PDB file of C-alpha atoms in Angstrom:
ATOM      1  CA  MET R   1       3.859  11.635  -8.308  1.00  0.00           C
ATOM      2  CA  GLU R   2       2.504  11.886  -4.486  1.00  0.00           C
ATOM      3  CA  THR R   3       1.484  15.173  -3.537  1.00  0.00           C
ATOM      4  CA  GLY R   4       0.122  15.389  -0.212  1.00  0.00           C
ATOM      5  CA  PRO R   5      -2.241  12.746   1.678  1.00  0.00           C
ATOM      6  CA  ARG R   6      -5.507  12.135   0.867  1.00  0.00           C
ATOM      7  CA  TYR R   7      -6.428  11.592   4.284  1.00  0.00           C
ATOM      8  CA  PRO R   8      -3.544  12.950   6.770  1.00  0.00           C
ATOM      9  CA  TYR R   9      -4.096  10.167   9.455  1.00  0.00           C
ATOM     10  CA  GLU R  10      -3.559   6.341   9.585  1.00  0.00           C
ATOM     11  CA  ILE R  11      -7.099   4.919   9.166  1.00  0.00           C
ATOM     12  CA  ALA R  12      -8.979   1.450   8.143  1.00  0.00           C
ATOM     13  CA  VAL R  13      -9.743   1.055   4.339  1.00  0.00           C
ATOM     14  CA  THR R  14     -13.875   0.450   4.464  1.00  0.00           C
ATOM     15  CA  ALA R  15     -14.290  -0.708   1.203  1.00  0.00           C
ATOM     16  CA  TYR R  16     -12.573  -1.198  -2.112  1.00  0.00           C
ATOM     17  CA  GLY R  17     -13.132  -2.292  -5.752  1.00  0.00           C
ATOM     18  CA  ASN R  18     -15.010  -0.802  -8.611  1.00  0.00           C
ATOM     19  CA  GLY R  19     -11.462   0.747  -9.407  1.00  0.00           C
ATOM     20  CA  GLY R  20     -10.932   2.493  -5.979  1.00  0.00           C
ATOM     21  CA  PHE R  21     -11.102   2.691  -2.000  1.00  0.00           C
ATOM     22  CA  ARG R  22     -13.041   4.333   0.810  1.00  0.00           C
ATOM     23  CA  PHE R  23     -11.748   5.554   3.695  1.00  0.00           C
ATOM     24  CA  ALA R  24     -12.609   7.914   6.121  1.00  0.00           C
ATOM     25  CA  ASP R  25     -15.934   8.585   4.585  1.00  0.00           C
ATOM     26  CA  MET R  26     -14.630   9.609   1.507  1.00  0.00           C
ATOM     27  CA  SER R  27     -13.783   7.621  -1.976  1.00  0.00           C
ATOM     28  CA  HIS R  28     -10.580   7.571  -3.968  1.00  0.00           C
ATOM     29  CA  ARG R  29     -10.155   6.568  -7.738  1.00  0.00           C
ATOM     30  CA  GLY R  30      -6.917   4.213  -8.059  1.00  0.00           C
ATOM     31  CA  SER R  31      -4.072   3.028  -6.166  1.00  0.00           C
ATOM     32  CA  ILE R  32      -3.401   4.020  -2.592  1.00  0.00           C
ATOM     33  CA  LEU R  33      -0.399   3.835  -0.155  1.00  0.00           C
ATOM     34  CA  CYS R  34      -1.502   3.586   3.402  1.00  0.00           C
ATOM     35  CA  LEU R  35       1.626   4.991   5.390  1.00  0.00           C
ATOM     36  CA  PRO R  36       1.548   5.947   8.579  1.00  0.00           C
ATOM     37  CA  ASN R  37       1.173   9.742   8.437  1.00  0.00           C
ATOM     38  CA  GLY R  38      -1.845   9.483   6.036  1.00  0.00           C
ATOM     39  CA  ILE R  39      -3.495   7.944   2.577  1.00  0.00           C
ATOM     40  CA  PHE R  40      -1.900   8.915  -0.340  1.00  0.00           C
ATOM     41  CA  ALA R  41      -2.729   8.373  -4.131  1.00  0.00           C
ATOM     42  CA  TRP R  42      -0.418   6.115  -5.979  1.00  0.00           C
ATOM     43  CA  ASN R  43       0.293   6.002  -9.984  1.00  0.00           C
ATOM     44  CA  ALA R  44       0.987   2.059  -9.965  1.00  0.00           C
ATOM     45  CA  THR R  45      -1.757   0.662 -12.018  1.00  0.00           C
ATOM     46  CA  ALA R  46      -0.494  -3.344 -12.558  1.00  0.00           C
ATOM     47  CA  ALA R  47       1.665  -5.706 -10.656  1.00  0.00           C
ATOM     48  CA  ALA R  48       3.384  -7.020 -13.864  1.00  0.00           C
ATOM     49  CA  GLU R  49       4.398  -3.798 -14.133  1.00  0.00           C
ATOM     50  CA  PHE R  50       5.976  -2.707 -10.630  1.00  0.00           C
ATOM     51  CA  ARG R  51       9.699  -1.262 -11.006  1.00  0.00           C
ATOM     52  CA  VAL R  52      11.624   0.066  -7.509  1.00  0.00           C
ATOM     53  CA  ALA R  53      10.187   3.789  -8.408  1.00  0.00           C
ATOM     54  CA  ASP R  54       7.304   3.155  -8.092  1.00  0.00           C
ATOM     55  CA  PHE R  55       7.790   2.485  -4.427  1.00  0.00           C
ATOM     56  CA  ASP R  56      10.511   5.509  -3.829  1.00  0.00           C
ATOM     57  CA  PHE R  57       7.613   7.689  -2.289  1.00  0.00           C
ATOM     58  CA  ALA R  58       7.218   4.801   0.363  1.00  0.00           C
ATOM     59  CA  LEU R  59      10.384   3.461   0.877  1.00  0.00           C
ATOM     60  CA  SER R  60      11.264   7.426   1.790  1.00  0.00           C
ATOM     61  CA  SER R  61       9.025   8.060   3.920  1.00  0.00           C
ATOM     62  CA  LEU R  62       8.762   4.746   6.051  1.00  0.00           C
ATOM     63  CA  GLU R  63      10.919   4.124   9.459  1.00  0.00           C
ATOM     64  CA  PRO R  64      12.171   0.661  10.050  1.00  0.00           C
ATOM     65  CA  PRO R  65      10.621  -1.374  11.621  1.00  0.00           C
ATOM     66  CA  ILE R  66       7.726  -1.534   9.501  1.00  0.00           C
ATOM     67  CA  THR R  67       6.422  -3.953   7.030  1.00  0.00           C
ATOM     68  CA  LEU R  68       4.890  -2.912   3.867  1.00  0.00           C
ATOM     69  CA  LEU R  69       1.415  -4.810   2.811  1.00  0.00           C
ATOM     70  CA  LEU R  70       1.648  -5.082  -1.240  1.00  0.00           C
ATOM     71  CA  GLY R  71      -1.970  -5.389  -2.516  1.00  0.00           C
ATOM     72  CA  THR R  72      -1.106  -6.951  -5.998  1.00  0.00           C
ATOM     73  CA  GLY R  73      -4.358  -7.065  -7.426  1.00  0.00           C
ATOM     74  CA  VAL R  74      -7.069  -9.538  -7.973  1.00  0.00           C
ATOM     75  CA  ASP R  75      -4.287 -12.482  -7.746  1.00  0.00           C
ATOM     76  CA  GLN R  76      -1.433 -12.718  -5.778  1.00  0.00           C
ATOM     77  CA  VAL R  77       1.542 -11.308  -7.407  1.00  0.00           C
ATOM     78  CA  TRP R  78       5.354 -12.122  -6.716  1.00  0.00           C
ATOM     79  CA  PRO R  79       7.744  -8.741  -7.316  1.00  0.00           C
ATOM     80  CA  ALA R  80      10.557  -8.709  -9.349  1.00  0.00           C
ATOM     81  CA  ALA R  81      13.714  -9.796  -6.792  1.00  0.00           C
ATOM     82  CA  GLU R  82      14.813  -5.814  -7.315  1.00  0.00           C
ATOM     83  CA  ILE R  83      12.000  -4.931  -5.391  1.00  0.00           C
ATOM     84  CA  TYR R  84      12.601  -7.211  -2.747  1.00  0.00           C
ATOM     85  CA  GLU R  85      16.399  -6.030  -2.626  1.00  0.00           C
ATOM     86  CA  ALA R  86      15.229  -2.265  -2.422  1.00  0.00           C
ATOM     87  CA  PHE R  87      13.050  -3.201   1.002  1.00  0.00           C
ATOM     88  CA  ALA R  88      15.770  -5.435   2.534  1.00  0.00           C
ATOM     89  CA  LYS R  89      18.224  -2.234   1.543  1.00  0.00           C
ATOM     90  CA  ALA R  90      15.869  -0.052   3.745  1.00  0.00           C
ATOM     91  CA  ASN R  91      15.296  -2.928   6.425  1.00  0.00           C
ATOM     92  CA  ILE R  92      11.223  -2.731   5.506  1.00  0.00           C
ATOM     93  CA  GLY R  93       9.556  -5.599   5.415  1.00  0.00           C
ATOM     94  CA  LEU R  94       7.614  -6.955   2.319  1.00  0.00           C
ATOM     95  CA  GLU R  95       4.363  -9.076   2.013  1.00  0.00           C
ATOM     96  CA  PRO R  96       2.742  -9.589  -1.307  1.00  0.00           C
ATOM     97  CA  MET R  97      -0.822 -10.795  -1.431  1.00  0.00           C
ATOM     98  CA  SER R  98      -4.378 -10.134  -3.471  1.00  0.00           C
ATOM     99  CA  THR R  99      -5.734  -6.246  -2.867  1.00  0.00           C
ATOM    100  CA  GLY R 100      -8.584  -7.619  -0.603  1.00  0.00           C
ATOM    101  CA  ALA R 101      -6.213  -9.765   1.553  1.00  0.00           C
ATOM    102  CA  ALA R 102      -3.842  -6.727   2.128  1.00  0.00           C
ATOM    103  CA  ALA R 103      -6.900  -4.572   2.663  1.00  0.00           C
ATOM    104  CA  ARG R 104      -8.136  -6.972   5.545  1.00  0.00           C
ATOM    105  CA  THR R 105      -4.493  -7.966   6.831  1.00  0.00           C
ATOM    106  CA  TYR R 106      -3.912  -3.566   7.007  1.00  0.00           C
ATOM    107  CA  ASN R 107      -7.109  -2.920   8.921  1.00  0.00           C
ATOM    108  CA  ILE R 108      -6.607  -5.798  11.719  1.00  0.00           C
ATOM    109  CA  LEU R 109      -3.010  -4.289  12.137  1.00  0.00           C
ATOM    110  CA  VAL R 110      -4.010  -0.768  12.033  1.00  0.00           C
ATOM    111  CA  ALA R 111      -7.061  -1.801  14.551  1.00  0.00           C
ATOM    112  CA  GLU R 112      -4.418  -3.571  16.736  1.00  0.00           C
ATOM    113  CA  LYS R 113      -2.197  -0.639  16.669  1.00  0.00           C
ATOM    114  CA  ARG R 114       0.923  -2.312  15.178  1.00  0.00           C
ATOM    115  CA  ARG R 115       3.257  -0.107  12.801  1.00  0.00           C
ATOM    116  CA  ILE R 116       2.496  -1.354   9.247  1.00  0.00           C
ATOM    117  CA  ALA R 117       1.931   0.420   5.804  1.00  0.00           C
ATOM    118  CA  ALA R 118       0.162  -1.059   2.980  1.00  0.00           C
ATOM    119  CA  ALA R 119       0.610  -0.330  -1.149  1.00  0.00           C
ATOM    120  CA  LEU R 120      -3.045  -1.327  -2.740  1.00  0.00           C
ATOM    121  CA  LEU R 121      -3.482  -1.620  -6.269  1.00  0.00           C
ATOM    122  CA  ALA R 122      -7.168  -0.664  -7.191  1.00  0.00           C
ATOM    123  CA  VAL R 123      -9.045  -3.567  -8.028  1.00  0.00           C
ATOM    124  CA  PRO R 124     -12.350  -4.140 -10.602  1.00  0.00           C
TER     125      PRO R 124
END
């Protein structure tokens, strides 16, 4: 369960790999949620095991209109229909892609000051 932000502001992800991420001159092992109000630890470990509950914190923290970029690991994986339904019900866009593509896209959109969020699975 997410407790508090690892970093309390929206900021670019400067590196990913080796099971974690770098941002704001800090490193974090494991997956992360990049939300407008900060970067949070995320307990998800495998895209094949995604459940709607894995996104409860993000869904309750985001205000539409916004899109969540879903980094699904080394390869792009399509989430189950019930996950898409949960996002549609919340009026939040969901765009799955590999973690690398999601991190790069997130960084561009943050630099352009666009409303964006990302859920990034850690990659080896």
